[in-house]
Coordinates of C-alpha atoms in Angstrom, one line a residue:
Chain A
X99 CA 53.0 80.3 -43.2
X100 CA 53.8 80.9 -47.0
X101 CA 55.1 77.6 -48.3
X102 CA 58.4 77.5 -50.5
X103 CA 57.5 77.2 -54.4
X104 CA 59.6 74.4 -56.0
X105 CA 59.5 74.3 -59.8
X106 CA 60.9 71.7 -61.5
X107 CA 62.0 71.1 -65.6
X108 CA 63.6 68.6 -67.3
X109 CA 65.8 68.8 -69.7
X110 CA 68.1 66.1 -71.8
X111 CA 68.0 63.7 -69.0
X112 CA 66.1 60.2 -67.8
X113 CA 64.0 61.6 -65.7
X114 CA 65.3 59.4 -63.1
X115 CA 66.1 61.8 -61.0
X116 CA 62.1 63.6 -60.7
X117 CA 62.0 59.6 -59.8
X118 CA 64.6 60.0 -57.1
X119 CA 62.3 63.3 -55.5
X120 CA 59.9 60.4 -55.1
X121 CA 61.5 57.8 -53.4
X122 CA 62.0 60.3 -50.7
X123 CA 58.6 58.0 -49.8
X124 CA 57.0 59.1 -46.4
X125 CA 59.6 61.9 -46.2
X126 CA 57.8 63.7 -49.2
X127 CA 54.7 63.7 -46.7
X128 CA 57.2 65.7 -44.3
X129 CA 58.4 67.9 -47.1
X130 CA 55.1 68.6 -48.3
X131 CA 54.1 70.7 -45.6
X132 CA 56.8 73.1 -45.8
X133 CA 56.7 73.5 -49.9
X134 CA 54.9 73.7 -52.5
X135 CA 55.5 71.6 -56.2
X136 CA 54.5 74.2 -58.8
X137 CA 55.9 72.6 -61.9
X138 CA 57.0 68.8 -61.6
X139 CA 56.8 67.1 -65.4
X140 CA 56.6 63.5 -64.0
X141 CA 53.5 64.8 -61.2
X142 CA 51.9 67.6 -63.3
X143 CA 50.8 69.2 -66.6
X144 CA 52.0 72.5 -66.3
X145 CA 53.4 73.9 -70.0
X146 CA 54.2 77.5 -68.6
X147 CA 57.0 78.6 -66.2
X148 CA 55.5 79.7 -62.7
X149 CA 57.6 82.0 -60.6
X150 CA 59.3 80.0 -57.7
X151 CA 62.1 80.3 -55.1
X152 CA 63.6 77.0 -55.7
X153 CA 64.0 75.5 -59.0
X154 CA 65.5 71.9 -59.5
X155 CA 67.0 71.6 -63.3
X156 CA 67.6 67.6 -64.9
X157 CA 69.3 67.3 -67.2
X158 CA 72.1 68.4 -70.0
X159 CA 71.5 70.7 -72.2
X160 CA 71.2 69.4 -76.1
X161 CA 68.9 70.8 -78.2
X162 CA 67.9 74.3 -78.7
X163 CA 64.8 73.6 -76.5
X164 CA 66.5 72.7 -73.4
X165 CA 68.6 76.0 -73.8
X166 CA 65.3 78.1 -74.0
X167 CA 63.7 76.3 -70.8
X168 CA 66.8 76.7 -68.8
X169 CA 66.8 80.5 -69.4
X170 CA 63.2 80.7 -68.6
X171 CA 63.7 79.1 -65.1
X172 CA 66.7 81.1 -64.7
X173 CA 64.1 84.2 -65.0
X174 CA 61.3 82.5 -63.1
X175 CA 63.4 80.7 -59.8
X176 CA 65.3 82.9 -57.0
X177 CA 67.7 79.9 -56.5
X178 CA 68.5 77.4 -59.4
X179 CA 69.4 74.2 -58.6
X180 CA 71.5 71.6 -61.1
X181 CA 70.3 68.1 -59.9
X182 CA 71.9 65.1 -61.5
X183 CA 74.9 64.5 -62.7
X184 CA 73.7 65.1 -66.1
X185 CA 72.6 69.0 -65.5
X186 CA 76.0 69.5 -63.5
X187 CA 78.6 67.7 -65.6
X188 CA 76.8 66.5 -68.8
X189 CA 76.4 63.1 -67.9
X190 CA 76.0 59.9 -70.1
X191 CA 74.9 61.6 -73.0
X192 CA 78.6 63.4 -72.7
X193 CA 79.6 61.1 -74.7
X194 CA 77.8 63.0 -77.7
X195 CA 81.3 65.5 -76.6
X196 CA 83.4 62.8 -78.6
X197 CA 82.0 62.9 -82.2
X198 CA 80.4 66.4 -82.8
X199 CA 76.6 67.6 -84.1
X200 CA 77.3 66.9 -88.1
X201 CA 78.7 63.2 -87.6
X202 CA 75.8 61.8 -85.4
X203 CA 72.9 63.1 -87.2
X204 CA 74.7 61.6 -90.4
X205 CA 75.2 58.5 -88.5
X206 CA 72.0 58.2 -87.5
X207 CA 69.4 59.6 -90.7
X208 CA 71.6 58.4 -93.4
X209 CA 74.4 55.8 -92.2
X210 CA 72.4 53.8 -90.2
X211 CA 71.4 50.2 -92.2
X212 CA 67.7 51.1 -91.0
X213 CA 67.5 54.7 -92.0
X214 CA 65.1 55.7 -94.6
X215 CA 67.6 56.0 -97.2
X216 CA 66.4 59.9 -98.6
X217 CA 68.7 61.4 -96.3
X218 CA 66.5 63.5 -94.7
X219 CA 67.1 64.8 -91.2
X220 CA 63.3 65.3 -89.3
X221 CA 61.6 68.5 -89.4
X222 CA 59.8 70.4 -86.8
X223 CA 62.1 69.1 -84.2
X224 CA 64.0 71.5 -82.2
X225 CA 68.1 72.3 -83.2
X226 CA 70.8 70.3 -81.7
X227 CA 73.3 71.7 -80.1
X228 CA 76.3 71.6 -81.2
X229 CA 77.1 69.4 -78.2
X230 CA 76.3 68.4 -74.9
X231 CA 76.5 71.0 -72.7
X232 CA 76.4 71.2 -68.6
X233 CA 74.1 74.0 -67.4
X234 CA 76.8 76.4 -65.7
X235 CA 78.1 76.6 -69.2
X236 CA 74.8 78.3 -70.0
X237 CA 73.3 80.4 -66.4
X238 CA 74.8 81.1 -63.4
X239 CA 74.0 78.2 -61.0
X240 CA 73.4 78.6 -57.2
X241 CA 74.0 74.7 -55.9
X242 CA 74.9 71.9 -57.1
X243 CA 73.2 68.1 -56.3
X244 CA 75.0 65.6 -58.4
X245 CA 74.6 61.6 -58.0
X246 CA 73.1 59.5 -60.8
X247 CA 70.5 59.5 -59.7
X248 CA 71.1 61.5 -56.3
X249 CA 70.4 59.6 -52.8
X250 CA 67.1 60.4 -51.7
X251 CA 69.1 61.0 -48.5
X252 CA 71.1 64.0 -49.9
X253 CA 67.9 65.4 -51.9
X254 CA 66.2 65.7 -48.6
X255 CA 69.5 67.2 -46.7
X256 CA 70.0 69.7 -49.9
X257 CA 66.0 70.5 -50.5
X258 CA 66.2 71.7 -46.2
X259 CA 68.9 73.3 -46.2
X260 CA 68.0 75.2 -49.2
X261 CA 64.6 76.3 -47.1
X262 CA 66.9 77.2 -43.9
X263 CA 66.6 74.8 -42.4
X264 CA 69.0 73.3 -39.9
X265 CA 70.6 69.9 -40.8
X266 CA 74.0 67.6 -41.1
X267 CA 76.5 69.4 -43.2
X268 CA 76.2 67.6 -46.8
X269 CA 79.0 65.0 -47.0
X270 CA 82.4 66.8 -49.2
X271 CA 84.3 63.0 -49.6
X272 CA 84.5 60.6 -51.8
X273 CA 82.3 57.0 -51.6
X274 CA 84.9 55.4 -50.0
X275 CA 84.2 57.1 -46.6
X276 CA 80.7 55.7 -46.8
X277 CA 82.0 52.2 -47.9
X278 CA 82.1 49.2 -45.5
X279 CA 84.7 47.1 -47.6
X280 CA 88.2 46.8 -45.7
X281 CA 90.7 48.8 -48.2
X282 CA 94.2 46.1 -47.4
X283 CA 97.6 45.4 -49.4
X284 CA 97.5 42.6 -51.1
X285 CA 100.4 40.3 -53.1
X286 CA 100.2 38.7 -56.6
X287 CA 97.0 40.1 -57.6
X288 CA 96.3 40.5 -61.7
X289 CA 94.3 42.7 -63.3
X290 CA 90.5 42.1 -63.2
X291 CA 89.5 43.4 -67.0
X292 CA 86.0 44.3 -68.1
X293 CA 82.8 42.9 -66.3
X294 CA 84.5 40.8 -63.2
X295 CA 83.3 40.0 -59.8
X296 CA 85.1 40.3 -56.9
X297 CA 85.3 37.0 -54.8
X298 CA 85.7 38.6 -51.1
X299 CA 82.5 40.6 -49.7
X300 CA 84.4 42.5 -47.3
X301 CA 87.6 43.4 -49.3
X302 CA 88.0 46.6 -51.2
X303 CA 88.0 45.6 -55.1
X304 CA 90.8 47.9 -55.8
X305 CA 92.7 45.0 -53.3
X306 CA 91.2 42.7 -55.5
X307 CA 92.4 43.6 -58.7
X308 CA 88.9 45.3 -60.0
X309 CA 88.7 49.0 -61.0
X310 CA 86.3 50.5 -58.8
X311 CA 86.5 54.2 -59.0
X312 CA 84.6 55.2 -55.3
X313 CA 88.3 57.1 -54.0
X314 CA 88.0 59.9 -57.0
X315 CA 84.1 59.9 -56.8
X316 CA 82.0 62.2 -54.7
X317 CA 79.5 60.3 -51.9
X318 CA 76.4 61.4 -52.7
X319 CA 75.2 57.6 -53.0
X320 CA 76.0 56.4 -49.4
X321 CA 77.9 53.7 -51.6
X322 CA 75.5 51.6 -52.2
X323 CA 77.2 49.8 -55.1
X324 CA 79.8 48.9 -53.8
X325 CA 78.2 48.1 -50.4
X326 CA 76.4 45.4 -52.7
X327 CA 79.4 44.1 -54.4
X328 CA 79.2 46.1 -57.4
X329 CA 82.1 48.3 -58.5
X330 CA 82.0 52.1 -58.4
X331 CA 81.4 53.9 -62.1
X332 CA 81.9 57.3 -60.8
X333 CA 78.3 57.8 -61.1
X334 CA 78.5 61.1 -59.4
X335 CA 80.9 63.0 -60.7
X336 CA 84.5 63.6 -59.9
X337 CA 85.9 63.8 -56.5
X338 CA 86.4 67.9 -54.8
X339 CA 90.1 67.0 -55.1
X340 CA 89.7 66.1 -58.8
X341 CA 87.6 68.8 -59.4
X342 CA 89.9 71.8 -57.3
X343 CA 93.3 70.6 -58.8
X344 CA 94.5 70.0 -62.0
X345 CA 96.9 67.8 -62.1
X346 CA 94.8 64.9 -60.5
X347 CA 93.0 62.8 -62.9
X348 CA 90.4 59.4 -62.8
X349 CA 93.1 57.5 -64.4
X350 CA 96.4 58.7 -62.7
X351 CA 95.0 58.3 -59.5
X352 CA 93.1 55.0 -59.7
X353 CA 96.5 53.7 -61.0
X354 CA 98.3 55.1 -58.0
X355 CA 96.6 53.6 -54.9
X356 CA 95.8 50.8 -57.4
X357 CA 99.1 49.6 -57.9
X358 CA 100.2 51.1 -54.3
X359 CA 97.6 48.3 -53.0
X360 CA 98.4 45.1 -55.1
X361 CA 102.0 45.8 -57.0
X362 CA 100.2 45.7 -60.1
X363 CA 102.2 48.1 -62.5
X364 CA 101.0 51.5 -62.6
X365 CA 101.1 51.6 -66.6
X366 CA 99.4 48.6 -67.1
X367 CA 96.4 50.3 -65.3
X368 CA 96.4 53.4 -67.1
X369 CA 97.0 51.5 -70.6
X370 CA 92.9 50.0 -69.8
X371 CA 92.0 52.4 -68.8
X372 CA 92.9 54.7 -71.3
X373 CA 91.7 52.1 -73.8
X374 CA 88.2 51.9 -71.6
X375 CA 87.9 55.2 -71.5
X376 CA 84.4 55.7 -72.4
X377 CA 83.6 53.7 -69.4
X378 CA 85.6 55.3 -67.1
X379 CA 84.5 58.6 -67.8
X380 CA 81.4 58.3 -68.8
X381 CA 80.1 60.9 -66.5
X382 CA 81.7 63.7 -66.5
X383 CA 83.4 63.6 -70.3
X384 CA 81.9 66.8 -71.0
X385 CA 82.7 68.9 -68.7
X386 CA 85.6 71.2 -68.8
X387 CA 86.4 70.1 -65.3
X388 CA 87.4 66.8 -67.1
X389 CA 88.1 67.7 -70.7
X390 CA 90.4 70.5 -69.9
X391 CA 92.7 69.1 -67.6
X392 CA 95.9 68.4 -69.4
X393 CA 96.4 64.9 -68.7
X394 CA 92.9 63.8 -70.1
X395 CA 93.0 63.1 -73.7
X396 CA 89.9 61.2 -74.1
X397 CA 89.3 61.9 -78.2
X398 CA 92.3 60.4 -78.9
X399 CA 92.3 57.3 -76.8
X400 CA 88.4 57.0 -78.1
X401 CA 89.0 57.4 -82.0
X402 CA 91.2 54.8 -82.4
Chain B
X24 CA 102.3 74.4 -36.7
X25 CA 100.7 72.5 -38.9
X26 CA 97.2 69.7 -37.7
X27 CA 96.4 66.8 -39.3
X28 CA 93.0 65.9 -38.6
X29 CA 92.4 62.5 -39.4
X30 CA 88.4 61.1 -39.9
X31 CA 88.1 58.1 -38.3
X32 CA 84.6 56.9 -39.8
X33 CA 85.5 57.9 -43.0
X34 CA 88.9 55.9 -43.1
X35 CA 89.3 52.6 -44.8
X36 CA 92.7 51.7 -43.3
X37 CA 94.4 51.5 -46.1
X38 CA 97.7 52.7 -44.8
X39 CA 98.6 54.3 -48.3
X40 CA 98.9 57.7 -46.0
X41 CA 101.8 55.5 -44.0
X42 CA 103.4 54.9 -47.4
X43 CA 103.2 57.9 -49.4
X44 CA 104.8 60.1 -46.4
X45 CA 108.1 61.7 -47.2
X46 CA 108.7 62.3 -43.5
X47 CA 106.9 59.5 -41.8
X48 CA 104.2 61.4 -39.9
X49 CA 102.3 58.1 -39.6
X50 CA 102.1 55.2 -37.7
X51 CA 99.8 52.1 -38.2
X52 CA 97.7 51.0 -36.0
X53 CA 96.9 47.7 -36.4
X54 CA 94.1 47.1 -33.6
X55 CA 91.5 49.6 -34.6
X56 CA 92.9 49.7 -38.2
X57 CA 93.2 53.5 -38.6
X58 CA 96.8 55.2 -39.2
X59 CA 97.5 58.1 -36.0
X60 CA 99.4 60.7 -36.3
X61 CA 102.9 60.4 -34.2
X62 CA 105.5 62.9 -35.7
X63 CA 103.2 65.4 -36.3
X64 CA 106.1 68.3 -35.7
X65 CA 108.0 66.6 -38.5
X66 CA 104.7 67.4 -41.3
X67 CA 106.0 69.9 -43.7
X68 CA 102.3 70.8 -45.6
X69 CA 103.1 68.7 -49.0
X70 CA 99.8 67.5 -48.8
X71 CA 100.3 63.8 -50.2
X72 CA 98.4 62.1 -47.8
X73 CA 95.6 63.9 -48.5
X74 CA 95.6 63.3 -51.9
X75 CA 96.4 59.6 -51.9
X76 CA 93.4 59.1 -49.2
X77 CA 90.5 57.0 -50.9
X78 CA 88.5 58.6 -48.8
X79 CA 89.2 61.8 -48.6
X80 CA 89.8 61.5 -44.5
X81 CA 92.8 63.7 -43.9
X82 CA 92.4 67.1 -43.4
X83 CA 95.6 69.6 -42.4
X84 CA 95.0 73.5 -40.6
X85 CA 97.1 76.1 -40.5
X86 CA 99.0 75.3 -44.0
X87 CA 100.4 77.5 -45.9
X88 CA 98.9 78.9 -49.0
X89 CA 100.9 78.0 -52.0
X90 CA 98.5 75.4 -53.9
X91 CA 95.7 77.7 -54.5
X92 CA 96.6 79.7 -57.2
X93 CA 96.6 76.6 -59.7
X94 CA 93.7 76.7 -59.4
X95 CA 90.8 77.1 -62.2
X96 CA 88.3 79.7 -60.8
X97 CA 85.2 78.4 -62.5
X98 CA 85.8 74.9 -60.9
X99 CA 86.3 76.4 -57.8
X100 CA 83.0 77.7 -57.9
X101 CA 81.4 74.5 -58.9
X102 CA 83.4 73.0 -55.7
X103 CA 82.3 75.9 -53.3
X104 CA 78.3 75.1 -54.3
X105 CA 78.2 71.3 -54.0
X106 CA 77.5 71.8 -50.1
X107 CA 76.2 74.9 -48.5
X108 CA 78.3 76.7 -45.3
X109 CA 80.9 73.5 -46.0
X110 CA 84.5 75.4 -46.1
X111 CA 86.7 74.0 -48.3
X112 CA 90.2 73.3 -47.6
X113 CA 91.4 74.9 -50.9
X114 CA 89.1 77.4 -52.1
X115 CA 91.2 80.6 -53.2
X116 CA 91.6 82.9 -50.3
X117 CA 91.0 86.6 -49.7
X118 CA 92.7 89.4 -51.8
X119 CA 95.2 89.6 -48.4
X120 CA 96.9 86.0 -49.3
X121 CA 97.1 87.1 -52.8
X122 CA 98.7 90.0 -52.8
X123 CA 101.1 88.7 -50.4
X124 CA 101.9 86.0 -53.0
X125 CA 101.9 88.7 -55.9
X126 CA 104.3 90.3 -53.7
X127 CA 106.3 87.6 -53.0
X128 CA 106.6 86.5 -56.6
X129 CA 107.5 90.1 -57.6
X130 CA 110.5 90.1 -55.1
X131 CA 111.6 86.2 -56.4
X132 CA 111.8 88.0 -60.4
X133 CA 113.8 90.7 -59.5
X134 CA 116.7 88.7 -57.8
X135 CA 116.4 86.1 -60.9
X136 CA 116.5 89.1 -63.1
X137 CA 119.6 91.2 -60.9
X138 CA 121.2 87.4 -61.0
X139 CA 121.1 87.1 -64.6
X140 CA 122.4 90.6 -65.3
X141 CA 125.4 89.9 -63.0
X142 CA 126.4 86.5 -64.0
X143 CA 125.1 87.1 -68.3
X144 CA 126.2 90.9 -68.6
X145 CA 125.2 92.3 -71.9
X146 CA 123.7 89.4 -72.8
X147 CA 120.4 89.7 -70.8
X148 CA 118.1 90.9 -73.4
X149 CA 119.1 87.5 -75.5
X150 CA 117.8 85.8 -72.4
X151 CA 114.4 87.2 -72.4
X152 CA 113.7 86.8 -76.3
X153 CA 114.8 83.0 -76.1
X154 CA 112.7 82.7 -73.3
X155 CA 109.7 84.2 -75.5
X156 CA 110.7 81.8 -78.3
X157 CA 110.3 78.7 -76.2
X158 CA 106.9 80.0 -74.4
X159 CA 105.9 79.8 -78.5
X160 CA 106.9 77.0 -79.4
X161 CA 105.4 75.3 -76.4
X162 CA 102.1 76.4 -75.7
X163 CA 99.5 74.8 -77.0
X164 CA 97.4 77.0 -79.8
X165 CA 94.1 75.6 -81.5
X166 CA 95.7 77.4 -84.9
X167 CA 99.4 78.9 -86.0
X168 CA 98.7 82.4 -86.5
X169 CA 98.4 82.9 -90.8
X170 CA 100.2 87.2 -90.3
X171 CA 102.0 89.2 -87.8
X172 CA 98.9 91.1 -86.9
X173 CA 97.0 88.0 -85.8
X174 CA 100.0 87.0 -83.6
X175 CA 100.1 90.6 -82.2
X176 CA 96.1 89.9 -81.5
X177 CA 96.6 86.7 -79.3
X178 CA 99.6 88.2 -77.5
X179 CA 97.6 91.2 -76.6
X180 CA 94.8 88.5 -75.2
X181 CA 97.6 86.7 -73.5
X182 CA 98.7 89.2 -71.9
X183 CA 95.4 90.5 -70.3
X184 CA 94.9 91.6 -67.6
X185 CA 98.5 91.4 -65.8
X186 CA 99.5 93.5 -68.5
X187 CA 97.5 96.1 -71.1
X188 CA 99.4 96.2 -74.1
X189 CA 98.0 98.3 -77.4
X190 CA 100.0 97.8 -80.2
X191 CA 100.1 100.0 -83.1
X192 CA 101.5 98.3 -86.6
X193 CA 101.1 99.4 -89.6
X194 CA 101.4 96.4 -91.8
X195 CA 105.0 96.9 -92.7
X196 CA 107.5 97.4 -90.9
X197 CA 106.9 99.7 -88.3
X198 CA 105.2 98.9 -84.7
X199 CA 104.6 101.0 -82.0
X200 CA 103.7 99.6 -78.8
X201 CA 102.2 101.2 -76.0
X202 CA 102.0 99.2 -72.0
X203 CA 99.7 100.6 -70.2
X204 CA 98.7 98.4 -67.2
X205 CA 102.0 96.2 -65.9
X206 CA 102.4 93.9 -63.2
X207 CA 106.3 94.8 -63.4
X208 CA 105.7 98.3 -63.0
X209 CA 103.6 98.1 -59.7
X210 CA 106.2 96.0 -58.8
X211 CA 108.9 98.3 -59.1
X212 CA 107.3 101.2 -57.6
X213 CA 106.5 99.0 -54.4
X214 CA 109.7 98.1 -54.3
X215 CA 110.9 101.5 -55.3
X216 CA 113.3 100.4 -57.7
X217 CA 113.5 102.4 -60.9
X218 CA 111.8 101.5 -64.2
X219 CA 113.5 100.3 -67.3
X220 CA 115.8 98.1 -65.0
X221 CA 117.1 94.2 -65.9
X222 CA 113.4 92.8 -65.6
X223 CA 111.3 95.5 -67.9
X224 CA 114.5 94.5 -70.1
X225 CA 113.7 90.5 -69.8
X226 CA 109.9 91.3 -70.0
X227 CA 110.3 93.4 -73.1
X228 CA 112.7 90.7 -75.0
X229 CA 110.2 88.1 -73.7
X230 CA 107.6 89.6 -75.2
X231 CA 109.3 90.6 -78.6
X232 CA 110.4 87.0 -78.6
X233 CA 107.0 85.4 -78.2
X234 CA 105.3 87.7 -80.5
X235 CA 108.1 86.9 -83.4
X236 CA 108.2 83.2 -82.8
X237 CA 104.3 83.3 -83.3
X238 CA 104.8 86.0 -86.0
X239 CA 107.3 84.5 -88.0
X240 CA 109.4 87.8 -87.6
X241 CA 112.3 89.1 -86.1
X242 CA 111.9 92.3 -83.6
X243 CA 114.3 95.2 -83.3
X244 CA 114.1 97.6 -80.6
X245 CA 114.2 101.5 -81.8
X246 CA 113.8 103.2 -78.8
X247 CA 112.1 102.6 -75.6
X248 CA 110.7 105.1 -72.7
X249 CA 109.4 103.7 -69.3
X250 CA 107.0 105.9 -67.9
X251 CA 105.1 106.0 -64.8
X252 CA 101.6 105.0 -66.4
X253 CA 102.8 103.9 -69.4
X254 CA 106.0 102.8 -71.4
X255 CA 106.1 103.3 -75.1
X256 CA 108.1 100.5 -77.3
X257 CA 109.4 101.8 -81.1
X258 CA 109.7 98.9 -82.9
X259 CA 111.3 97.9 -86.6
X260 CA 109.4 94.5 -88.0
X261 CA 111.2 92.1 -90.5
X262 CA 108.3 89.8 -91.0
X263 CA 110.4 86.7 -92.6
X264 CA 109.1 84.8 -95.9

């Protein structure tokens, strides 16, 4: 039997992801004997683009380099996969949206108390973009695995049914379905701000009074932070309903079930977390599915 | 009639559903901490409980289709390829459901324009032109248009592709304008009513009025002949300083 050719690249990303492929531990063994790696950066040295009939993309696009390597595995892969949040919504490096090409490299080769001090920018090293941009801004894109990095779980589930195989339908809700905290109304509860633990183990933390933004994130973590007693950071990507309509935002509806929960006022909410707002969106703040929706002003809660 | 399908794993018990209810569909159950549904005849399709669920565990068949066309077709997309074989609630439906809603829409503008005819007279065309004003004055542009050319240029973009409009101006005063696709006009020959009626009057003034506000000019209407594939405008132009 022909084994399916994977080929992976990666682009403006941590590389945690690739990492993720391997935690799949014993599983990869399983995988293995169905496909074939024929490019994987963190596994192999392999400078040219093979043809294959998957192809797993990590990454954002930022520099003129990443644009030409995603156009040559759009040529070389039958199916092209974005995997991470980064290669489907821009990720962390997003943020790089905010302030534009010219201001950072001044920032960072003249502003900077530790830059050389001749101004120069580096040479030989491939053009930034102008921003950072997610791949299906770029190539057509056949599927979509976000998750920062995704759950080996859900890597597995997409890689199969990719190949045809027959598996559970991949989960369409949001982390709180996979979370095991009890979600309750609550009286005279204040606002948790910044870093704060929440006493109770088995209480949601939006009952608590802490932000936790699992109800407009998409499950492909099997919540493990908050399972842990962490909050959610939206680590994913936004939610399908937050993604489908436009009108529903990260803020507006944290806020909502926030202050439905505990009676905190609704504008006291969305006053941190429009002031937090690199936080909160971290994510997905380059995307148009965030940028353009019309309640989302990020630049100008940022710049001030 | 309407089903709510309500995910029992996936629920949190919350009871925000219970809350956000207009017409109290919910009840609470306080054993197994999960809300059922008790009034289900009374649900009307507005959807809130599924959008105030944390955990996205409500799901409603057999709704109507009136949300989908808000939505942004490239996000769609995205949505659609996050699972494979996964339907989505709300992904845009065939070209049936939308042409029933074109339809539907079309039959809605021609009562509001036949009501405003009836109840506003000779003052209809006024109607559509302040109309037009507002639409400029309100929708967000990246840059105010610096001649009347450059705001004929973005109105033609606008307008795309519910309507084809080529306009002809000559720098001065003159403009010819030509309409060669319309929305209205299929409209009017499904309903068989005939062209250059109260709405192609609205639509025109609407249009004059958006492309003056943005132009900084006033538009005055020579002559005008509806056709059955295209109308033709004569325009006079006085571009203000």
């Amino acid at each position: 039997m022909m084994k399916t050719r994977i080929s992976t690249e990666w682009l403006s990303g941590c590389s945690g992801c690739h990492v993720a492929v391997v935690d799949l531990h014993d599983k990869l063994l399983n995988l293995l004997e169905d496909v074939e790696f024929v490019r994987i950066p963190v596994l192999m040295d392999e400078k040219g683009y093979p043809e294959a009939d998957v192809g797993l993309v990590e990454g954002a696009i930022r520099s003129e380099h990443d644009r030409k390597a995603l156009l040559r595995m759009r040529e070389t892969c039958k199916t092209l996969v974005a995997f991470g949040t980064c290669a489907v919504y821009g990720g962390p490096s997003g943020i790089g949206w905010l302030y534009g090409k010219d201001t950072i490299l001044k920032k960072i080769y003249t502003d900077t108390v530790t830059a050389s001090g001749d101004g120069k920018f580096p040479e030989g090293a491939p053009e930034l973009e102008q921003s950072v941009i997610p791949l299906n801004e770029v190539v057509d894109i056949d599927f979509y695995i976000p998750g920062c990095p995704p759950h080996p779980y859900f890597i597995a589930v997409a890689l199969k049914t990719l190949l045809g195989a027959s598996v559970p339908a991949i989960s369409m809700k949001t982390v709180c379905s996979a979370c095991n905290r009890r979600m309750e109304k609550r009286e005279g509860v204040k606002l948790q701000r910044g870093m704060s633990a929440a006493p109770e183990e088995d209480v949601c933390f939006l009952s608590q009074g802490v932000i936790c933004l699992g109800s407009v994130t998409l499950d492909r973590c099997q919540a493990q932070c908050p399972n842990k007693g962490i909050a959610c950071a939206g680590c994913a990507g936004p939610s399908i309903d937050l993604i489908t309509e436009p009108h529903l935002d990260i803020r507006t509806m944290i806020a909502k079930r926030m202050s439905m929960l505990t009676g905190i006022d609704r504008s006291e909410i969305l006053d941190y977390m429009e002031k937090e707002a690199k936080t909160f969106y971290s994510y997905a703040l380059s995307s148009p599915i965030i940028y353009k929706k019309p309640t989302v002003e990020i630049r100008e809660w940022t710049l001030n | 009639m309407i089903k709510i399908i309500i995910d029992e794993d996936a629920c949190v018990g919350c009871e925000l559903c219970v809350d956000e209810c207009p017409t109290d569909v919910f009840e609470f159950n306080e054993e197994k901490r999960i809300p059922e549904v008790v009034r289900e005849k009374e649900c009307f399709g507005c959807l809130s409980c599924s959008e105030i669920c944390p955990a996205t565990a409500i799901t409603h068949e057999d709704i109507l289709h009136s949300e989908e066309y808000y939505h942004d077709e490239e996000n769609l997309k995205l949505a659609s390829r996050l699972a494979v074989d996964v339907p989505l609630p709300l992904v845009p439906s065939d070209n049936k459901h939308r042409k029933a809603a074109l339809e539907d829409l079309g039959i809605r503008l021609l009562a509001v324009a036949s009501i405003f005819r009836q109840t506003l007279g000779g003052s209809l065309p006024a109607v559509g032109t302040m109309a037009g004003r507002t639409l400029a004055t309100q929708l967000p542009r990246y840059r105010i248009p610096e001649s009347f050319q450059e705001a004929l240029d973005i109105v033609v973009q606008q307008f795309t592709p519910a309507w084809n409009i080529k306009p002809d101006y000559d720098g001065g005063s003159k403009l010819n304008m030509q309409v060669k696709n319309c929305f209205i006009r299929e409209l009017c020959k499904e309903e068989g009513i005939e062209l250059g009626g109260d709405l192609c009057i609205l639509f025109y003034n609407y249009l004059a009025g958006y492309a003056g506000k943005l132009g900084n000019a006033r538009l005055k209407l020579i002559k005008s002949s509806p056709g059955i594939k295209e109308c033709k405008y004569d325009v006079e132009v006085f571009v203000k300083k």
